[in-house]
Amino acid sequence: MMFLIADDPFDKPPCRGCSSYLTEPYIKCAECGPSPFLLCLQCFTRGFEYKKHQSDHKYEIMTSDFPVLEPGWTAQEEMALLEAVMDCGFGNWQDVAYQMRTKTKEECESHYMKNFIHNPLFSSTLLSLRKTKDSRFADGAIPFKPSDDPPRPNFDSVLSRDMAGYMPARADFMEEFDNYAEWDLKDIDFVDDDSDVLHSLKLAVVDIYHSRLKERQRRKKIIRDHGLINLRKFQMLERCYPKEVQELYDVMRRFARVVGPTEHDKFIEGHALEFELRREIRRLQEYRKAGIKSFCSAKVYERVKRMREDERRKRTMLNDVLQYIQDGRACQQWLSKQAAIRSAPPLNLTGLPGTEKLNEREKELCQVVRLVPGAYLEYKQALLNECRRQGGLRLAQARALIKIDVNKTRKIYDFLIKEGYITKA
């Protein structure tokens, strides 16, 4: 069998027989392990044996002298080419060929461009990796496209107010920015007997009106390019970030008009990555301060830490209860408050927007959970879309998607599972 091994002998253990640095080809015992038992060809031909290793064991020939991408280029030369491009820089083919010594400048350039730049296999792989990000973080902006189907909220609903009066059917806003800009032009009429000063004044008013129109179009373009028409979708993306990054996102949103959507998102992504790195550094510093030197010990430390915090929280709750018990009047008020919370009356759905879109079971759920129908419909659609995208949905994913009380989220999740709207992952 043949395997791709680095050419530098200092990267490999020495021969177990003569302790010399191994050069390809060399022998690896297929039965001894888990640490590799390596022999040079001279020791292998002499039948070298050591402890459990016997000369009749199965073996593998370790070499990189075989083609990988195309004939005429061995695996060793492929690695040498990549190292040379890394050392000399892309495009500096003369130095790359000089460092390789086995290929000409033209051969290095054509082989690299063919197999590493224009290879459709590699490009499709990179594209699929980009699509399967964690993300947790968006790779670029989500601009509004004419082919998108934006939400169509009811008039005077919460979502309608969030969309600033945008009407999807007309692809325009109910009220324009600087809505009364045309009033300055309604009485202007160009006639032949106007004086030069009056004519110039009227032209100045028209120029001012044109500048106000340009500002109106500029604001519309910013809203569409940054995906602000579907504001709820925009807010759901923000919730993927930690709280500190969300605060930065909210503060820096006013500067989004200065740069493009991609540049703005890259700026936020950079700060989100910085926050993650700083948090990880603080965690490692905490481990070092506690004397932890392995990740196995770190897992035990985290588990004990959580248990300690739970115990501290229980002691705090017990102290609060004892305080109420010692004060009879405070105890009675606390009990009354808890009873009022537990026995809250069902929500009256009469006149609430979106009630007509619910069936009887959904109305009953909204009444018991005390959830506004419009909000329920938005949460339901968000969970359906996520379930359809991933092929299933877990409760933890539902809680991360809709930021409301966890008990309400569980009831909505269980209801949608029971009714067959979504499936468990």
Tab-separated table of C-alpha atoms in Angstrom:
chain	number	residue	atom	x	y	z
A	1	MET	CA	0.000	0.000	0.000
A	2	MET	CA	1.114	3.561	-0.708
A	3	PHE	CA	0.492	6.636	1.445
A	4	LEU	CA	1.238	10.318	1.075
A	5	ILE	CA	4.000	11.244	3.489
A	6	ALA	CA	5.865	14.533	3.850
A	7	ASP	CA	9.309	14.621	2.261
A	8	ASP	CA	11.090	16.194	5.236
A	9	PRO	CA	12.689	13.321	7.229
A	10	PHE	CA	12.711	15.435	10.415
A	11	ASP	CA	8.881	15.302	10.388
A	12	LYS	CA	8.954	11.497	10.946
A	13	PRO	CA	10.283	9.307	13.787
A	14	PRO	CA	13.685	7.665	13.143
A	15	CYS	CA	14.131	4.048	12.102
A	16	ARG	CA	13.558	1.666	15.029
A	17	GLY	CA	16.450	-0.484	13.901
A	18	CYS	CA	19.388	1.860	13.192
A	19	SER	CA	17.917	5.176	14.493
A	20	SER	CA	18.732	6.925	11.202
A	21	TYR	CA	16.369	9.473	9.673
A	22	LEU	CA	13.899	7.812	7.327
A	23	THR	CA	13.867	8.607	3.628
A	24	GLU	CA	11.262	7.349	1.199
A	25	PRO	CA	10.498	4.620	0.545
A	26	TYR	CA	10.448	3.053	4.009
A	27	ILE	CA	8.430	0.348	5.793
A	28	LYS	CA	5.625	0.628	8.350
A	29	CYS	CA	4.468	-2.447	10.302
A	30	ALA	CA	0.724	-2.962	9.816
A	31	GLU	CA	0.306	-5.032	13.005
A	32	CYS	CA	2.298	-3.134	15.625
A	33	GLY	CA	0.684	-0.131	17.224
A	34	PRO	CA	-0.811	2.200	18.181
A	35	SER	CA	2.477	4.118	17.792
A	36	PRO	CA	3.876	3.475	14.274
A	37	PHE	CA	6.737	0.982	13.980
A	38	LEU	CA	8.915	2.304	11.124
A	39	LEU	CA	11.957	0.691	9.508
A	40	CYS	CA	14.329	1.748	6.770
A	41	LEU	CA	14.809	-0.620	3.806
A	42	GLN	CA	18.182	-1.891	5.077
A	43	CYS	CA	16.823	-2.942	8.486
A	44	PHE	CA	13.729	-4.433	6.831
A	45	THR	CA	15.825	-6.608	4.475
A	46	ARG	CA	17.911	-7.858	7.454
A	47	GLY	CA	14.681	-9.014	9.159
A	48	PHE	CA	15.012	-6.722	12.183
A	49	GLU	CA	12.840	-7.798	15.152
A	50	TYR	CA	12.184	-5.886	18.373
A	51	LYS	CA	9.962	-6.912	21.304
A	52	LYS	CA	6.532	-7.770	19.820
A	53	HIS	CA	7.548	-6.918	16.264
A	54	GLN	CA	8.354	-9.982	14.148
A	55	SER	CA	9.894	-10.115	10.689
A	56	ASP	CA	6.863	-11.934	9.261
A	57	HIS	CA	4.360	-9.206	10.198
A	58	LYS	CA	2.311	-7.558	7.483
A	59	TYR	CA	3.785	-4.265	6.325
A	60	GLU	CA	3.080	-1.146	4.240
A	61	ILE	CA	5.427	0.640	1.863
A	62	MET	CA	5.371	4.343	2.673
A	63	THR	CA	6.134	6.514	-0.343
A	64	SER	CA	4.765	9.539	-2.150
A	65	ASP	CA	6.182	8.568	-5.555
A	66	PHE	CA	2.828	8.101	-7.291
A	67	PRO	CA	0.518	10.415	-9.276
A	68	VAL	CA	-2.438	12.121	-7.563
A	69	LEU	CA	-4.058	14.656	-9.881
A	70	GLU	CA	-2.499	13.860	-13.263
A	71	PRO	CA	0.279	11.653	-14.699
A	72	GLY	CA	3.773	13.105	-14.561
A	73	TRP	CA	3.216	14.797	-11.206
A	74	THR	CA	3.920	12.698	-8.119
A	75	ALA	CA	2.412	13.361	-4.714
A	76	GLN	CA	5.799	14.570	-3.516
A	77	GLU	CA	5.933	17.133	-6.326
A	78	GLU	CA	2.359	18.243	-5.594
A	79	MET	CA	3.340	19.060	-2.009
A	80	ALA	CA	6.537	20.734	-3.166
A	81	LEU	CA	4.519	22.915	-5.570
A	82	LEU	CA	2.095	24.027	-2.851
A	83	GLU	CA	4.953	24.800	-0.472
A	84	ALA	CA	6.783	26.752	-3.175
A	85	VAL	CA	3.683	28.837	-3.998
A	86	MET	CA	3.216	29.514	-0.292
A	87	ASP	CA	6.858	30.592	0.095
A	88	CYS	CA	7.301	32.568	-3.143
A	89	GLY	CA	3.768	33.914	-3.652
A	90	PHE	CA	1.126	33.230	-6.278
A	91	GLY	CA	2.253	34.310	-9.763
A	92	ASN	CA	5.979	34.227	-9.041
A	93	TRP	CA	6.412	31.107	-11.170
A	94	GLN	CA	10.121	31.628	-11.899
A	95	ASP	CA	11.029	31.352	-8.208
A	96	VAL	CA	8.535	28.544	-7.720
A	97	ALA	CA	10.204	26.498	-10.468
A	98	TYR	CA	13.661	27.280	-9.037
A	99	GLN	CA	12.585	26.022	-5.592
A	100	MET	CA	11.017	22.844	-7.042
A	101	ARG	CA	13.997	22.098	-9.353
A	102	THR	CA	12.108	19.279	-11.149
A	103	LYS	CA	9.631	21.361	-13.201
A	104	THR	CA	9.850	24.374	-15.483
A	105	LYS	CA	8.148	27.710	-14.982
A	106	GLU	CA	5.469	26.953	-17.608
A	107	GLU	CA	4.755	23.501	-16.174
A	108	CYS	CA	4.297	24.888	-12.649
A	109	GLU	CA	1.945	27.630	-13.807
A	110	SER	CA	-0.220	25.453	-16.065
A	111	HIS	CA	-0.472	22.618	-13.525
A	112	TYR	CA	-1.373	24.933	-10.637
A	113	MET	CA	-3.970	26.891	-12.620
A	114	LYS	CA	-5.529	23.722	-14.035
A	115	ASN	CA	-5.743	21.671	-10.849
A	116	PHE	CA	-6.030	24.213	-8.026
A	117	ILE	CA	-7.729	27.281	-9.552
A	118	HIS	CA	-9.963	26.139	-12.423
A	119	ASN	CA	-10.691	22.642	-11.114
A	120	PRO	CA	-14.524	22.355	-10.924
A	121	LEU	CA	-14.239	19.711	-8.193
A	122	PHE	CA	-12.485	22.102	-5.830
A	123	SER	CA	-14.750	25.055	-6.674
A	124	SER	CA	-17.922	23.057	-6.005
A	125	THR	CA	-16.448	21.790	-2.738
A	126	LEU	CA	-15.655	25.311	-1.583
A	127	LEU	CA	-19.141	26.445	-2.565
A	128	SER	CA	-20.779	23.660	-0.562
A	129	LEU	CA	-18.597	24.452	2.439
A	130	ARG	CA	-19.643	28.068	2.249
A	131	LYS	CA	-23.319	27.125	2.174
A	132	THR	CA	-22.986	24.844	5.222
A	133	LYS	CA	-21.608	27.488	7.561
A	134	ASP	CA	-22.518	27.459	11.437
A	135	SER	CA	-23.032	29.385	11.716
A	136	ARG	CA	-24.264	31.167	13.873
A	137	PHE	CA	-23.009	34.087	11.751
A	138	ALA	CA	-24.157	35.372	8.324
A	139	ASP	CA	-21.467	35.518	5.618
A	140	GLY	CA	-22.928	38.569	3.897
A	141	ALA	CA	-25.855	40.936	3.783
A	142	ILE	CA	-29.350	39.784	2.875
A	143	PRO	CA	-30.485	42.340	0.307
A	144	PHE	CA	-34.089	42.641	-0.737
A	145	LYS	CA	-34.769	41.293	-4.225
A	146	PRO	CA	-37.828	41.958	-6.393
A	147	SER	CA	-38.422	38.201	-6.565
A	148	ASP	CA	-38.691	37.971	-2.770
A	149	ASP	CA	-42.147	37.727	-1.259
A	150	PRO	CA	-42.081	40.126	1.691
A	151	PRO	CA	-44.570	39.778	4.535
A	152	ARG	CA	-48.053	41.186	3.944
A	153	PRO	CA	-49.215	42.333	7.385
A	154	ASN	CA	-52.680	43.613	8.211
A	155	PHE	CA	-53.160	47.353	8.246
A	156	ASP	CA	-52.202	49.025	11.549
A	157	SER	CA	-50.674	45.793	12.914
A	158	VAL	CA	-47.381	45.711	14.814
A	159	LEU	CA	-45.516	44.319	11.826
A	160	SER	CA	-47.078	46.972	9.555
A	161	ARG	CA	-45.741	49.701	11.828
A	162	ASP	CA	-42.331	48.015	11.926
A	163	MET	CA	-42.252	48.046	8.118
A	164	ALA	CA	-42.893	51.811	8.133
A	165	GLY	CA	-45.943	51.542	5.917
A	166	TYR	CA	-44.339	49.505	3.142
A	167	MET	CA	-46.935	48.083	0.720
A	168	PRO	CA	-45.617	44.888	-0.953
A	169	ALA	CA	-48.269	44.905	-3.700
A	170	ARG	CA	-47.063	48.309	-4.901
A	171	ALA	CA	-43.411	47.815	-3.920
A	172	ASP	CA	-43.537	51.263	-2.407
A	173	PHE	CA	-44.251	53.055	0.856
A	174	MET	CA	-47.587	54.445	1.950
A	175	GLU	CA	-45.958	57.723	2.894
A	176	GLU	CA	-42.820	58.972	1.174
A	177	PHE	CA	-39.822	60.484	2.861
A	178	ASP	CA	-40.180	64.278	2.712
A	179	ASN	CA	-43.756	63.629	1.690
A	180	TYR	CA	-44.651	67.276	1.043
A	181	ALA	CA	-41.698	68.106	-1.185
A	182	GLU	CA	-44.050	68.598	-4.173
A	183	TRP	CA	-45.918	71.403	-2.462
A	184	ASP	CA	-43.170	73.870	-3.332
A	185	LEU	CA	-43.777	73.189	-7.043
A	186	LYS	CA	-47.551	73.182	-7.258
A	187	ASP	CA	-47.868	76.936	-7.913
A	188	ILE	CA	-44.794	77.371	-10.123
A	189	ASP	CA	-45.522	78.123	-13.758
A	190	PHE	CA	-42.899	79.094	-16.321
A	191	VAL	CA	-44.141	81.916	-18.578
A	192	ASP	CA	-42.408	83.922	-21.293
A	193	ASP	CA	-42.635	87.314	-19.579
A	194	ASP	CA	-40.742	86.167	-16.435
A	195	SER	CA	-37.749	88.276	-15.551
A	196	ASP	CA	-34.326	86.705	-15.501
A	197	VAL	CA	-34.209	86.802	-11.701
A	198	LEU	CA	-37.630	85.164	-11.355
A	199	HIS	CA	-36.775	82.550	-13.956
A	200	SER	CA	-33.534	81.721	-12.146
A	201	LEU	CA	-35.409	81.500	-8.847
A	202	LYS	CA	-37.899	79.016	-10.280
A	203	LEU	CA	-35.066	76.903	-11.689
A	204	ALA	CA	-33.407	76.897	-8.268
A	205	VAL	CA	-36.633	75.628	-6.700
A	206	VAL	CA	-36.778	72.806	-9.278
A	207	ASP	CA	-33.145	71.897	-8.561
A	208	ILE	CA	-33.918	71.753	-4.852
A	209	TYR	CA	-36.869	69.482	-5.574
A	210	HIS	CA	-34.645	67.180	-7.650
A	211	SER	CA	-32.146	66.915	-4.784
A	212	ARG	CA	-34.989	65.990	-2.409
A	213	LEU	CA	-36.140	63.303	-4.849
A	214	LYS	CA	-32.610	61.902	-4.985
A	215	GLU	CA	-32.524	61.731	-1.189
A	216	ARG	CA	-35.861	59.906	-1.215
A	217	GLN	CA	-34.554	57.316	-3.684
A	218	ARG	CA	-31.305	56.988	-1.761
A	219	ARG	CA	-33.171	56.093	1.422
A	220	LYS	CA	-35.305	53.536	-0.412
A	221	LYS	CA	-32.173	51.931	-1.851
A	222	ILE	CA	-30.596	51.678	1.609
A	223	ILE	CA	-33.713	49.984	2.985
A	224	ARG	CA	-33.846	47.475	0.127
A	225	ASP	CA	-30.106	46.742	-0.023
A	226	HIS	CA	-29.852	46.083	3.720
A	227	GLY	CA	-33.005	43.946	3.848
A	228	LEU	CA	-34.814	46.323	6.231
A	229	ILE	CA	-38.215	45.845	4.572
A	230	ASN	CA	-38.668	42.481	6.297
A	231	LEU	CA	-37.632	43.847	9.668
A	232	ARG	CA	-38.613	40.776	11.676
A	233	LYS	CA	-36.298	38.619	9.538
A	234	PHE	CA	-33.563	41.174	10.157
A	235	GLN	CA	-34.180	41.044	13.916
A	236	MET	CA	-34.086	37.236	13.934
A	237	LEU	CA	-30.609	37.383	12.386
A	238	GLU	CA	-29.490	39.795	15.092
A	239	ARG	CA	-30.572	37.349	17.800
A	240	CYS	CA	-27.948	34.880	16.567
A	241	TYR	CA	-25.278	37.131	18.110
A	242	PRO	CA	-24.387	37.339	21.821
A	243	LYS	CA	-25.963	40.155	23.823
A	244	GLU	CA	-22.861	42.344	23.716
A	245	VAL	CA	-22.658	42.061	19.915
A	246	GLN	CA	-26.404	42.773	19.613
A	247	GLU	CA	-25.893	46.048	21.470
A	248	LEU	CA	-23.059	46.948	19.097
A	249	TYR	CA	-25.266	45.984	16.132
A	250	ASP	CA	-27.996	48.312	17.355
A	251	VAL	CA	-25.582	51.209	17.857
A	252	MET	CA	-23.798	50.752	14.517
A	253	ARG	CA	-26.999	50.360	12.472
A	254	ARG	CA	-27.166	54.114	11.907
A	255	PHE	CA	-23.825	53.926	10.090
A	256	ALA	CA	-25.039	51.253	7.651
A	257	ARG	CA	-25.990	53.970	5.182
A	258	VAL	CA	-22.330	55.008	4.879
A	259	VAL	CA	-21.096	51.632	3.569
A	260	GLY	CA	-22.635	48.841	1.556
A	261	PRO	CA	-24.515	45.928	3.131
A	262	THR	CA	-21.659	43.462	2.688
A	263	GLU	CA	-19.075	45.797	4.232
A	264	HIS	CA	-21.383	46.576	7.147
A	265	ASP	CA	-22.023	42.896	7.858
A	266	LYS	CA	-18.293	42.107	7.632
A	267	PHE	CA	-17.648	44.842	10.199
A	268	ILE	CA	-20.186	43.320	12.603
A	269	GLU	CA	-18.851	39.817	11.904
A	270	GLY	CA	-15.351	40.972	12.783
A	271	HIS	CA	-16.516	42.314	16.150
A	272	ALA	CA	-18.514	39.139	16.803
A	273	LEU	CA	-15.407	37.049	16.114
A	274	GLU	CA	-13.336	39.311	18.367
A	275	PHE	CA	-15.883	38.876	21.160
A	276	GLU	CA	-15.800	35.083	20.779
A	277	LEU	CA	-11.988	35.050	20.860
A	278	ARG	CA	-11.855	37.266	23.944
A	279	ARG	CA	-14.394	35.065	25.737
A	280	GLU	CA	-12.416	31.938	24.836
A	281	ILE	CA	-9.187	33.577	26.051
A	282	ARG	CA	-10.835	34.481	29.371
A	283	ARG	CA	-12.058	30.898	29.732
A	284	LEU	CA	-8.543	29.509	29.099
A	285	GLN	CA	-7.067	32.034	31.539
A	286	GLU	CA	-9.564	30.839	34.141
A	287	TYR	CA	-8.440	27.262	33.541
A	288	ARG	CA	-4.785	28.247	33.845
A	289	LYS	CA	-5.464	30.164	37.067
A	290	ALA	CA	-7.211	27.083	38.496
A	291	GLY	CA	-4.189	24.929	37.614
A	292	ILE	CA	-5.917	22.989	34.833
A	293	LYS	CA	-3.588	21.675	32.130
A	294	SER	CA	-5.824	19.385	30.039
A	295	PHE	CA	-9.244	19.648	28.405
A	296	CYS	CA	-10.350	16.505	30.218
A	297	SER	CA	-9.782	18.276	33.528
A	298	ALA	CA	-11.538	21.342	32.128
A	299	LYS	CA	-14.731	19.317	31.539
A	300	VAL	CA	-14.697	18.131	35.144
A	301	TYR	CA	-14.069	21.711	36.297
A	302	GLU	CA	-17.041	23.037	34.300
A	303	ARG	CA	-19.334	20.325	35.638
A	304	VAL	CA	-18.324	20.998	39.258
A	305	LYS	CA	-18.662	24.741	38.655
A	306	ARG	CA	-22.240	24.344	37.427
A	307	MET	CA	-23.105	22.191	40.429
A	308	ARG	CA	-21.627	24.819	42.747
A	309	GLU	CA	-23.643	27.591	41.102
A	310	ASP	CA	-26.843	25.546	41.326
A	311	GLU	CA	-26.274	24.970	45.027
A	312	ARG	CA	-25.605	28.670	45.568
A	313	ARG	CA	-28.798	29.546	43.691
A	314	LYS	CA	-30.820	27.114	45.786
A	315	ARG	CA	-29.419	28.615	49.008
A	316	THR	CA	-30.365	32.099	47.790
A	317	MET	CA	-33.925	31.005	46.997
A	318	LEU	CA	-34.168	29.316	50.403
A	319	ASN	CA	-33.047	32.504	52.142
A	320	ASP	CA	-35.734	34.471	50.299
A	321	VAL	CA	-38.415	31.978	51.322
A	322	LEU	CA	-37.247	32.045	54.959
A	323	GLN	CA	-37.399	35.828	54.893
A	324	TYR	CA	-41.019	35.690	53.763
A	325	ILE	CA	-41.854	33.075	56.389
A	326	GLN	CA	-40.454	35.229	59.187
A	327	ASP	CA	-42.567	38.208	58.058
A	328	GLY	CA	-46.243	37.180	58.098
A	329	ARG	CA	-47.491	40.131	56.059
A	330	ALA	CA	-44.779	39.711	53.384
A	331	CYS	CA	-45.528	35.984	53.261
A	332	GLN	CA	-49.229	36.664	52.618
A	333	GLN	CA	-48.391	39.138	49.815
A	334	TRP	CA	-45.990	36.645	48.219
A	335	LEU	CA	-48.565	33.853	48.318
A	336	SER	CA	-51.229	36.128	46.801
A	337	LYS	CA	-48.861	37.156	44.034
A	338	GLN	CA	-47.996	33.543	43.209
A	339	ALA	CA	-51.666	32.576	43.189
A	340	ALA	CA	-52.477	35.441	40.822
A	341	ILE	CA	-49.688	34.367	38.487
A	342	ARG	CA	-50.765	30.734	38.449
A	343	SER	CA	-54.478	31.485	38.024
A	344	ALA	CA	-54.266	34.117	35.269
A	345	PRO	CA	-57.532	34.249	33.271
A	346	PRO	CA	-57.543	33.181	29.596
A	347	LEU	CA	-56.759	35.890	27.071
A	348	ASN	CA	-59.747	37.475	25.354
A	349	LEU	CA	-59.100	37.291	21.584
A	350	THR	CA	-62.054	39.462	20.556
A	351	GLY	CA	-60.935	42.154	18.123
A	352	LEU	CA	-57.280	41.154	18.119
A	353	PRO	CA	-55.638	41.164	14.638
A	354	GLY	CA	-55.084	37.717	13.165
A	355	THR	CA	-57.775	35.919	15.187
A	356	GLU	CA	-59.764	35.110	12.033
A	357	LYS	CA	-56.754	33.155	10.675
A	358	LEU	CA	-56.731	30.704	13.610
A	359	ASN	CA	-58.638	27.470	13.899
A	360	GLU	CA	-60.430	26.518	17.108
A	361	ARG	CA	-57.481	24.599	18.597
A	362	GLU	CA	-55.098	27.463	17.867
A	363	LYS	CA	-57.501	29.955	19.459
A	364	GLU	CA	-57.653	27.787	22.562
A	365	LEU	CA	-53.850	27.647	22.684
A	366	CYS	CA	-53.532	31.451	22.400
A	367	GLN	CA	-56.120	31.918	25.152
A	368	VAL	CA	-54.426	29.500	27.569
A	369	VAL	CA	-50.867	30.643	26.823
A	370	ARG	CA	-52.047	34.292	26.717
A	371	LEU	CA	-50.394	34.906	23.357
A	372	VAL	CA	-51.529	37.524	20.810
A	373	PRO	CA	-52.670	35.807	17.556
A	374	GLY	CA	-50.410	37.974	15.391
A	375	ALA	CA	-47.345	36.989	17.428
A	376	TYR	CA	-48.385	33.327	17.397
A	377	LEU	CA	-48.686	33.339	13.601
A	378	GLU	CA	-45.200	34.845	13.255
A	379	TYR	CA	-43.670	32.301	15.665
A	380	LYS	CA	-45.488	29.468	13.893
A	381	GLN	CA	-44.218	30.554	10.465
A	382	ALA	CA	-40.661	30.922	11.773
A	383	LEU	CA	-40.718	27.408	13.260
A	384	LEU	CA	-42.263	25.938	10.106
A	385	ASN	CA	-39.592	27.537	7.904
A	386	GLU	CA	-36.767	26.310	10.147
A	387	CYS	CA	-38.243	22.796	10.317
A	388	ARG	CA	-38.644	22.710	6.531
A	389	ARG	CA	-35.068	23.912	6.048
A	390	GLN	CA	-33.472	21.387	8.432
A	391	GLY	CA	-35.906	18.495	7.991
A	392	GLY	CA	-36.856	18.571	11.671
A	393	LEU	CA	-36.738	20.800	14.738
A	394	ARG	CA	-35.607	20.342	18.328
A	395	LEU	CA	-36.977	22.237	21.320
A	396	ALA	CA	-33.609	23.893	21.932
A	397	GLN	CA	-33.627	25.226	18.360
A	398	ALA	CA	-37.159	26.547	18.810
A	399	ARG	CA	-36.135	28.371	21.994
A	400	ALA	CA	-33.163	29.911	20.212
A	401	LEU	CA	-35.402	31.003	17.332
A	402	ILE	CA	-38.184	32.728	19.294
A	403	LYS	CA	-37.067	34.716	22.337
A	404	ILE	CA	-40.073	34.472	24.669
A	405	ASP	CA	-40.809	32.676	27.939
A	406	VAL	CA	-39.427	29.128	27.740
A	407	ASN	CA	-42.662	27.628	29.076
A	408	LYS	CA	-44.673	29.334	26.322
A	409	THR	CA	-42.161	28.151	23.744
A	410	ARG	CA	-42.524	24.569	24.979
A	411	LYS	CA	-46.328	24.731	24.755
A	412	ILE	CA	-46.203	26.158	21.220
A	413	TYR	CA	-43.612	23.547	20.198
A	414	ASP	CA	-45.620	20.659	21.689
A	415	PHE	CA	-48.822	21.946	20.068
A	416	LEU	CA	-47.246	22.167	16.600
A	417	ILE	CA	-45.789	18.667	17.022
A	418	LYS	CA	-49.156	17.283	18.105
A	419	GLU	CA	-51.023	18.943	15.217
A	420	GLY	CA	-48.463	17.676	12.690
A	421	TYR	CA	-47.174	21.083	11.556
A	422	ILE	CA	-43.553	20.253	12.425
A	423	THR	CA	-41.560	17.118	13.220
A	424	LYS	CA	-38.895	16.417	15.786
A	425	ALA	CA	-35.295	16.324	14.584
